[in-house]
Short mmCIF file of C-alpha atoms in Angstrom, two decimals:
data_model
loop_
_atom_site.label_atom_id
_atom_site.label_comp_id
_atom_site.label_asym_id
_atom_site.label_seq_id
_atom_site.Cartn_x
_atom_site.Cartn_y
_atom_site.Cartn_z
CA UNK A 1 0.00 0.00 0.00
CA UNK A 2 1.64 2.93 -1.23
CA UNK A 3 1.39 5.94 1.53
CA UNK A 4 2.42 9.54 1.65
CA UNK A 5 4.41 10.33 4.63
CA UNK A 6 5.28 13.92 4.30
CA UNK A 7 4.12 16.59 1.42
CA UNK A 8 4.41 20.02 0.74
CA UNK A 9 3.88 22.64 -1.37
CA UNK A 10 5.98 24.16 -3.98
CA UNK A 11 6.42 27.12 -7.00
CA UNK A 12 4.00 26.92 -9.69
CA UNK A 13 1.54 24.59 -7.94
CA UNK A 14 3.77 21.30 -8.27
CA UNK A 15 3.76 19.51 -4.59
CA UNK A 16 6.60 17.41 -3.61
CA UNK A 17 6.23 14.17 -1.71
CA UNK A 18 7.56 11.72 -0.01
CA UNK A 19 6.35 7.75 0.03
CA UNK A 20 6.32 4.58 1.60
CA UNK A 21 5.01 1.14 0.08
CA UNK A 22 3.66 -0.68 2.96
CA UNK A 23 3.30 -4.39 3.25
CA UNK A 24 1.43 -6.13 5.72
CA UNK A 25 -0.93 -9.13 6.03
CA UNK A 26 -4.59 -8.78 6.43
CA UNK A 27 -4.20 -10.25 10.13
CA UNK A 28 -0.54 -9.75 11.57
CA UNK A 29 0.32 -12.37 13.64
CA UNK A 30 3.13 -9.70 15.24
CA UNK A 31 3.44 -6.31 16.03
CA UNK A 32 7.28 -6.02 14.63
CA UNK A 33 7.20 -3.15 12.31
CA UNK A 34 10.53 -3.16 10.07
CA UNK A 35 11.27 0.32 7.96
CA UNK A 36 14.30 -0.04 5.36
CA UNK A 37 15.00 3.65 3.90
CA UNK A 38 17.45 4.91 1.65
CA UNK A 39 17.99 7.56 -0.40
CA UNK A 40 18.87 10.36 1.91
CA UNK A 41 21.93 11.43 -1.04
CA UNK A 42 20.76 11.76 -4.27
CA UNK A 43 23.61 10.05 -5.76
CA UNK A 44 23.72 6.91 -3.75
CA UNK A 45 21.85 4.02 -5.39
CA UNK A 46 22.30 1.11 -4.37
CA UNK A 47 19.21 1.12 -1.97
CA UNK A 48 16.90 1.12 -4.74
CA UNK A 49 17.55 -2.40 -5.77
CA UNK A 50 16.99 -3.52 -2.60
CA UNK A 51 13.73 -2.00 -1.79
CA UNK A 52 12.39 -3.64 -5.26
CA UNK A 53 13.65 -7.07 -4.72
CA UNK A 54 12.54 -6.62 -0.87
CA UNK A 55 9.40 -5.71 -2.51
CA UNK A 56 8.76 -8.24 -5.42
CA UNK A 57 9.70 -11.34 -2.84
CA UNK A 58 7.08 -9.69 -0.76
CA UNK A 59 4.58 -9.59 -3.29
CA UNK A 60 5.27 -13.01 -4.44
CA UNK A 61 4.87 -14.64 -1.27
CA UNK A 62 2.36 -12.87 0.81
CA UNK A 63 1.71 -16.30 2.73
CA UNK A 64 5.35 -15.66 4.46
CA UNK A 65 4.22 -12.59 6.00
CA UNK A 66 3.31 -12.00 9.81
CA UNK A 67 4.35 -8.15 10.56
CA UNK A 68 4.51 -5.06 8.59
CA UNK A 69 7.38 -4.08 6.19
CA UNK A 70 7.81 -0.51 5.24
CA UNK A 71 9.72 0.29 2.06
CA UNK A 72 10.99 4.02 2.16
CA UNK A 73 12.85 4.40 -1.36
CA UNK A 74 13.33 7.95 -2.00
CA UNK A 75 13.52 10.15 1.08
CA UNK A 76 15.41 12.42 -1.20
CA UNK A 77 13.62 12.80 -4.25
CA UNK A 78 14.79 15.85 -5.60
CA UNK A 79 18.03 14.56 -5.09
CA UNK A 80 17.84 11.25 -6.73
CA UNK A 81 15.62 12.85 -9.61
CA UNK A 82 18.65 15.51 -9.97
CA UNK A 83 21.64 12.92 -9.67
CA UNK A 84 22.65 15.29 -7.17
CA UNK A 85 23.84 14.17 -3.07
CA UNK A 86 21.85 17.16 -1.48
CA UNK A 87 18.71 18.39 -1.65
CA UNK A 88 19.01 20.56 -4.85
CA UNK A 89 18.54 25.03 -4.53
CA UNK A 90 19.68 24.42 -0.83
CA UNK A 91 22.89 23.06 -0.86
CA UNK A 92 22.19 20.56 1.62
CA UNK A 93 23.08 17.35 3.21
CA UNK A 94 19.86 15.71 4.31
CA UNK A 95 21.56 13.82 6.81
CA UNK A 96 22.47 16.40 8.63
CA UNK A 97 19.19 18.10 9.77
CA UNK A 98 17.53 15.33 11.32
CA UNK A 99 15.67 15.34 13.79
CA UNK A 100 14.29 18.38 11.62
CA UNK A 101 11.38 20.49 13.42
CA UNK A 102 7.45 20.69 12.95
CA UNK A 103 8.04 24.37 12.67
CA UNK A 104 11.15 24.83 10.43
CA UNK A 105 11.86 25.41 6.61
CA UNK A 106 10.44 23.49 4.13
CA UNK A 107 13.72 20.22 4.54
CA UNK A 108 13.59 20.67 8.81
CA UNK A 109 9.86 20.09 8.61
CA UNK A 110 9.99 17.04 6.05
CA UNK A 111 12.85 15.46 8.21
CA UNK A 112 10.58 16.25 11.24
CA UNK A 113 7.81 14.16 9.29
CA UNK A 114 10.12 10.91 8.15
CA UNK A 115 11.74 10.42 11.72
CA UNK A 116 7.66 10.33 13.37
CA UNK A 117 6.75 8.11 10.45
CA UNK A 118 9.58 6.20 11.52
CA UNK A 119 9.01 5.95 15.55
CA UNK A 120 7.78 2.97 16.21
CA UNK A 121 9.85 0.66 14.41
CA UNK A 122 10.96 -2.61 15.66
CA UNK A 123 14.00 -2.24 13.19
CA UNK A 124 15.01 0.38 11.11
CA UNK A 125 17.95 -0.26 7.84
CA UNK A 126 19.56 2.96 6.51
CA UNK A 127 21.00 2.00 2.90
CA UNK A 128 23.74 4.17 1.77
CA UNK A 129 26.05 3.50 -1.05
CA UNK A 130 30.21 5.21 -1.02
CA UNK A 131 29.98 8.54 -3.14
CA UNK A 132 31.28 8.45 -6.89
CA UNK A 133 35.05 8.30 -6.06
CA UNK A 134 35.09 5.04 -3.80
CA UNK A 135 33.49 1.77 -3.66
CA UNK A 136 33.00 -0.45 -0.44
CA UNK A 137 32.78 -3.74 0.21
CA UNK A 138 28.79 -3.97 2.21
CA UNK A 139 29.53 -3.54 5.94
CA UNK A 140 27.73 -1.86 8.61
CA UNK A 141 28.94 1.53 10.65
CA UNK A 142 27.60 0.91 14.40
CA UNK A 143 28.25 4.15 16.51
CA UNK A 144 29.90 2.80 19.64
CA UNK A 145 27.17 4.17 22.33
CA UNK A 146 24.26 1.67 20.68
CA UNK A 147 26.80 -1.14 20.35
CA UNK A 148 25.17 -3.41 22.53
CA UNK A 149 21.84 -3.48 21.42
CA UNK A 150 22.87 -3.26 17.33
CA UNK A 151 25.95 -5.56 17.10
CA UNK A 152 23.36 -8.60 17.29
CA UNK A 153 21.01 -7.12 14.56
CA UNK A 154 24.70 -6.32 12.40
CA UNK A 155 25.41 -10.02 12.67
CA UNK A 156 22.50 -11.38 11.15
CA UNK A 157 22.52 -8.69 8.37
CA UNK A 158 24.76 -10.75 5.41
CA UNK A 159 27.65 -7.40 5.27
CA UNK A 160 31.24 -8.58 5.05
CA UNK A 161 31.96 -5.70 7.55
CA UNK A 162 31.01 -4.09 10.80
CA UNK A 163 32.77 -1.05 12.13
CA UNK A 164 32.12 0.59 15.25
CA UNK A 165 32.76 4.15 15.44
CA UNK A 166 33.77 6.12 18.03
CA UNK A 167 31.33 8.60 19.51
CA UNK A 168 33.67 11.30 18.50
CA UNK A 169 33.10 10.27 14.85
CA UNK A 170 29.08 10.42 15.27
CA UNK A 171 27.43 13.47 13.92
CA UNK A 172 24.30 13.76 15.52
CA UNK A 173 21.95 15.28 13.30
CA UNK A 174 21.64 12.14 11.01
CA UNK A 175 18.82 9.78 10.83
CA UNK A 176 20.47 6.62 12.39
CA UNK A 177 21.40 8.96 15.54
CA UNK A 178 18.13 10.37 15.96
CA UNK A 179 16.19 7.47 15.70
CA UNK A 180 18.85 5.32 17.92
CA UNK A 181 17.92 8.02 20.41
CA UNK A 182 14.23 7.70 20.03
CA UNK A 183 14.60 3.71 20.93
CA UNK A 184 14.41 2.82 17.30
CA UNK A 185 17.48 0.45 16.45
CA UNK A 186 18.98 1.48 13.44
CA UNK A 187 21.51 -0.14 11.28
CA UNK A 188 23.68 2.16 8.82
CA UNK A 189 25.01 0.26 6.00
CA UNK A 190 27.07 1.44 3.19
CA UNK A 191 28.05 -0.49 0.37
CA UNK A 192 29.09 -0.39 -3.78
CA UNK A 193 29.44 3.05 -5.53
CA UNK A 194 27.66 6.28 -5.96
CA UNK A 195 25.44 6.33 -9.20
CA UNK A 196 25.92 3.19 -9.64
CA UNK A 197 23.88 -0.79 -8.76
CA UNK A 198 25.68 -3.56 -7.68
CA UNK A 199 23.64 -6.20 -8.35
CA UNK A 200 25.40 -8.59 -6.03
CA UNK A 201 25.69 -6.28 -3.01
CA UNK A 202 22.20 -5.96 -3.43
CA UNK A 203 21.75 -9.44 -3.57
CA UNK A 204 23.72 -10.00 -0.32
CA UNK A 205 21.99 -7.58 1.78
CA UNK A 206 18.31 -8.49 0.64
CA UNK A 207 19.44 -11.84 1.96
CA UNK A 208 20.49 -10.05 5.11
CA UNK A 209 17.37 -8.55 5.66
CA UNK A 210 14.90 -11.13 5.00
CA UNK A 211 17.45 -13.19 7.72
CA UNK A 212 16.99 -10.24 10.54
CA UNK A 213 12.82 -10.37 9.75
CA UNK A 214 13.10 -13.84 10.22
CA UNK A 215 14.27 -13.19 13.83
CA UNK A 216 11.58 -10.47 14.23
CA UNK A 217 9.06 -13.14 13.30
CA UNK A 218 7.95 -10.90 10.24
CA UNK A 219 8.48 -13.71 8.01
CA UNK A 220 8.34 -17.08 7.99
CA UNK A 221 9.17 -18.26 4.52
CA UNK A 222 12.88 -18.99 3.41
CA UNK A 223 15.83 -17.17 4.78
CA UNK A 224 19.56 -17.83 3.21
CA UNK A 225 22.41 -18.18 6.06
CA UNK A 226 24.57 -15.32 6.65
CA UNK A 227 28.10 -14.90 6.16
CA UNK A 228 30.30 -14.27 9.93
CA UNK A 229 31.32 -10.35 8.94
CA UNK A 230 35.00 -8.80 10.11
CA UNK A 231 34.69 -6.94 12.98
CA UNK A 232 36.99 -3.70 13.67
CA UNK A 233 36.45 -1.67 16.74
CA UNK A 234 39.64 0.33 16.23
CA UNK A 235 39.97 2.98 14.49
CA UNK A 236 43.80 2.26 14.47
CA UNK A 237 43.45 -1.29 12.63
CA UNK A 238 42.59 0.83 9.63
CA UNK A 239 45.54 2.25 7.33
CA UNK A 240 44.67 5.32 4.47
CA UNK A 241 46.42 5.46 1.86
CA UNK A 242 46.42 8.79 -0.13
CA UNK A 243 47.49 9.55 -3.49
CA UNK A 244 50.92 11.50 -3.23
CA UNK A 245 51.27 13.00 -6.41
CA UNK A 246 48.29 14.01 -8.73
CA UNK A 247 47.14 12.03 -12.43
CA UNK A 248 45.36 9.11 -13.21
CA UNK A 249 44.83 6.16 -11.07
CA UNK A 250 45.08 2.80 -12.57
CA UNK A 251 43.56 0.29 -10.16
CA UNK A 252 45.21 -3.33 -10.15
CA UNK A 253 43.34 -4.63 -7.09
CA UNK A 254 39.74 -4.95 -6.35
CA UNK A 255 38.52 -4.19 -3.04
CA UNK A 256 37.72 -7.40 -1.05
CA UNK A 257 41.26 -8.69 -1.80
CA UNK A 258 43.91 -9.85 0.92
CA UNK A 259 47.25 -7.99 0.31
CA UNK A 260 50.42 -8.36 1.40
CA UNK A 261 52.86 -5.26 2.65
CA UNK A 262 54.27 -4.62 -1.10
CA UNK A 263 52.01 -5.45 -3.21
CA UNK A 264 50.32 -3.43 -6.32
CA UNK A 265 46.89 -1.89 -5.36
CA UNK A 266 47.18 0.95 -8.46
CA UNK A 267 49.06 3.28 -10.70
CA UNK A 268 49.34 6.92 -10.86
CA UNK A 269 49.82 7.78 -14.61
CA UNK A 270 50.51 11.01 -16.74
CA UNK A 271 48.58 10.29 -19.83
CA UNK A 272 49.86 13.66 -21.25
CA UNK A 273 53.71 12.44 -21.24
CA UNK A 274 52.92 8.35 -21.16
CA UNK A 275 54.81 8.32 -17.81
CA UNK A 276 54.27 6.03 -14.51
CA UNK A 277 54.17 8.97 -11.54
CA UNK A 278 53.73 6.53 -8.89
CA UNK A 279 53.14 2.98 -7.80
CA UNK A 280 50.78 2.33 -5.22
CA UNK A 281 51.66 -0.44 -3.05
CA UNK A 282 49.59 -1.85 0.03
CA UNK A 283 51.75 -0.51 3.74
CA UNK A 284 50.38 -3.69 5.43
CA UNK A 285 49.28 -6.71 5.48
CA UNK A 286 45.74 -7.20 5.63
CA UNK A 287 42.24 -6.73 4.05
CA UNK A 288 41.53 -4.44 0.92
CA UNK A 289 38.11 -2.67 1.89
CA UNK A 290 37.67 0.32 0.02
CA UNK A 291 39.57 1.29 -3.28
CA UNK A 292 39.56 4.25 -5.89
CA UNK A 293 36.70 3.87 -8.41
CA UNK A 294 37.05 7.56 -9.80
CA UNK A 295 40.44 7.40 -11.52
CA UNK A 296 41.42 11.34 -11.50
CA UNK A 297 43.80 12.04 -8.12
CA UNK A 298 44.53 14.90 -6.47
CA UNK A 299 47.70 14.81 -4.30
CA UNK A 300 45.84 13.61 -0.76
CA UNK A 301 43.19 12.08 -2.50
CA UNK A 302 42.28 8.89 -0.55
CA UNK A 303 42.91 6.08 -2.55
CA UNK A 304 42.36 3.05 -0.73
CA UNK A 305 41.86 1.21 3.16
CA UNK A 306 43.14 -1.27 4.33
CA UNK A 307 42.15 -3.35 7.19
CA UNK A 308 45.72 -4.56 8.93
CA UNK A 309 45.74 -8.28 10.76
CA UNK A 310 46.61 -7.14 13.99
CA UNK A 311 42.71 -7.86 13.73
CA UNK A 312 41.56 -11.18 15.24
CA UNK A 313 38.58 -11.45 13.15
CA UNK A 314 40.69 -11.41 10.05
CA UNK A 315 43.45 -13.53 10.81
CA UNK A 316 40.32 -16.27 11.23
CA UNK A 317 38.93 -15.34 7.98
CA UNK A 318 41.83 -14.94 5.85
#
């Protein structure tokens, strides 16, 4: 059942507004209420796939369903209809005005509007994809204060990743924050490229999910095991790597590989003078979980991270 959440007006009598498709059986047999949203940036993509297989399995098995699954596609439309990560004319991160208020502009109000649509939830999944420049393996970013009560949702979720943050590193005016604060557990997963689908990440979470409904007793059909994700905790276990001259980068490596302290990740080139500027080797030993997709570098640009095995989880994966 498709449902408008928040509206409102705009110039020459358009209205924008913002939707949910609501599935839920004629007779619950449970209360759990599971919201999966996505699309706060404009230019991250990879949620869509996910709400329409999340959907079609839905519709195609009705029988399987017990609780109520809200799909929340587009939170930014403008944004995704623009191909642009803000909310286009006002220059503006969505995720960073959430709570929002009933009595703000026009974004503050519409924020105020998806987080009490949102209250409620027995589970809430924010789907973010890396911007244009990067791609991610899928993992999870928990923020260290709501460890305990997400780190047991994060393991059931299919990502190849979880990475608690430091509460330093936490902006608070995002959705996950506010609605962690509100009693809503909310996972924040980031995965593939901006503008971009990755079919198979999409895959892999969808899996994920219908896993986690499982355990909420939403669903009762067929639910894939998950894979045991790496788990970093320390910020230190992570190496950066940053481009030290600027050109073209050349990857060699795709992330998700194991690398050894030496080996090729990339190349900066000059394609002006057909000249090798730089080689980009791996510092470390350990797990390849981000890499350049966008291949023009700045000096500083960040080209790649690395997760090192002084990790335990990866030494037992790898």
């Amino acid at each position: 059942m498709i449902q408008t959440i928040a509206k409102t007006g705009l110039p020459v009598d358009e209205v924008l507004r913002i939707r949910k498709n609501r599935f839920m059986p004629e007779q619950p047999s449970t209360d759990k209420r599971i919201s999966i949203v996505t699309g706060i940036h404009g230019d991250e993509l990879e949620g869509q796939f996910v709400c329409y297989e999340i959907g079609r399995r839905l519709t195609e098995h009705p029988e399987y369903l017990k609780g109520i699954v809200d799909l929340y596609p587009a939170l930014n439309p403008f944004g995704i209809d623009s191909v642009t990560r803000g909310i286009p004319a006002f220059d503006l991160d969505m995720n960073r005005i959430f709570p929002g208020r009933q009595d703000g502009d026009m974004n503050e109000y519409l924020a105020s509007e998806i987080v009490r649509d949102l209250e409620g939830s027995s589970l809430c999944i924010d789907i973010h994809a890396s911007n244009i420049y990067l791609t991610e393996i899928p993992q999870i970013r928990i923020n260290e204060q709501h460890q305990e009560e997400l780190l047991p949702y994060a393991l059931l979720s299919n990502v190849d990743l979880i990475w608690i943050h430091g509460a330093s590193t936490v902006l608070e005016s995002t959705l996950a924050y506010s609605m962690n604060s509100r009693n809503v557990p909310t996972l924040v997963v980031e995965m593939g490229v901006g503008m971009r689908i990755t079919r198979d990440y999409g895959e892999q979470l969808t899996e994920g999910i219908f896993r986690l409904m499982k355990e909420l007793g939403i669903w009762t059909g067929p639910a894939e095991e998950v894979r045991t994700p790496v788990i970093s905790g320390d910020f230190e276990e992570v190496t950066f790597l940053n481009a030290p001259v600027s050109g073209i980068f050349v990857k060699t490596l795709s992330h998700g590989a194991f690398v050894k302290e030496g080996d090729e990740i990339g190349r900066i080139v000059d394609p002006l003078q057909g000249t090798l500027l730089c080689m980009v080797t791996a510092p470390t030993d350990g797990w390849l979980f981000t890499v350049r997709e966008y291949p023009v570098v700045d000096e500083g640009s960040l080209m790649a991270r690395i997760l090192n095995t002084n990790n335990p989880s990866i030494r037992r994966h790898f």
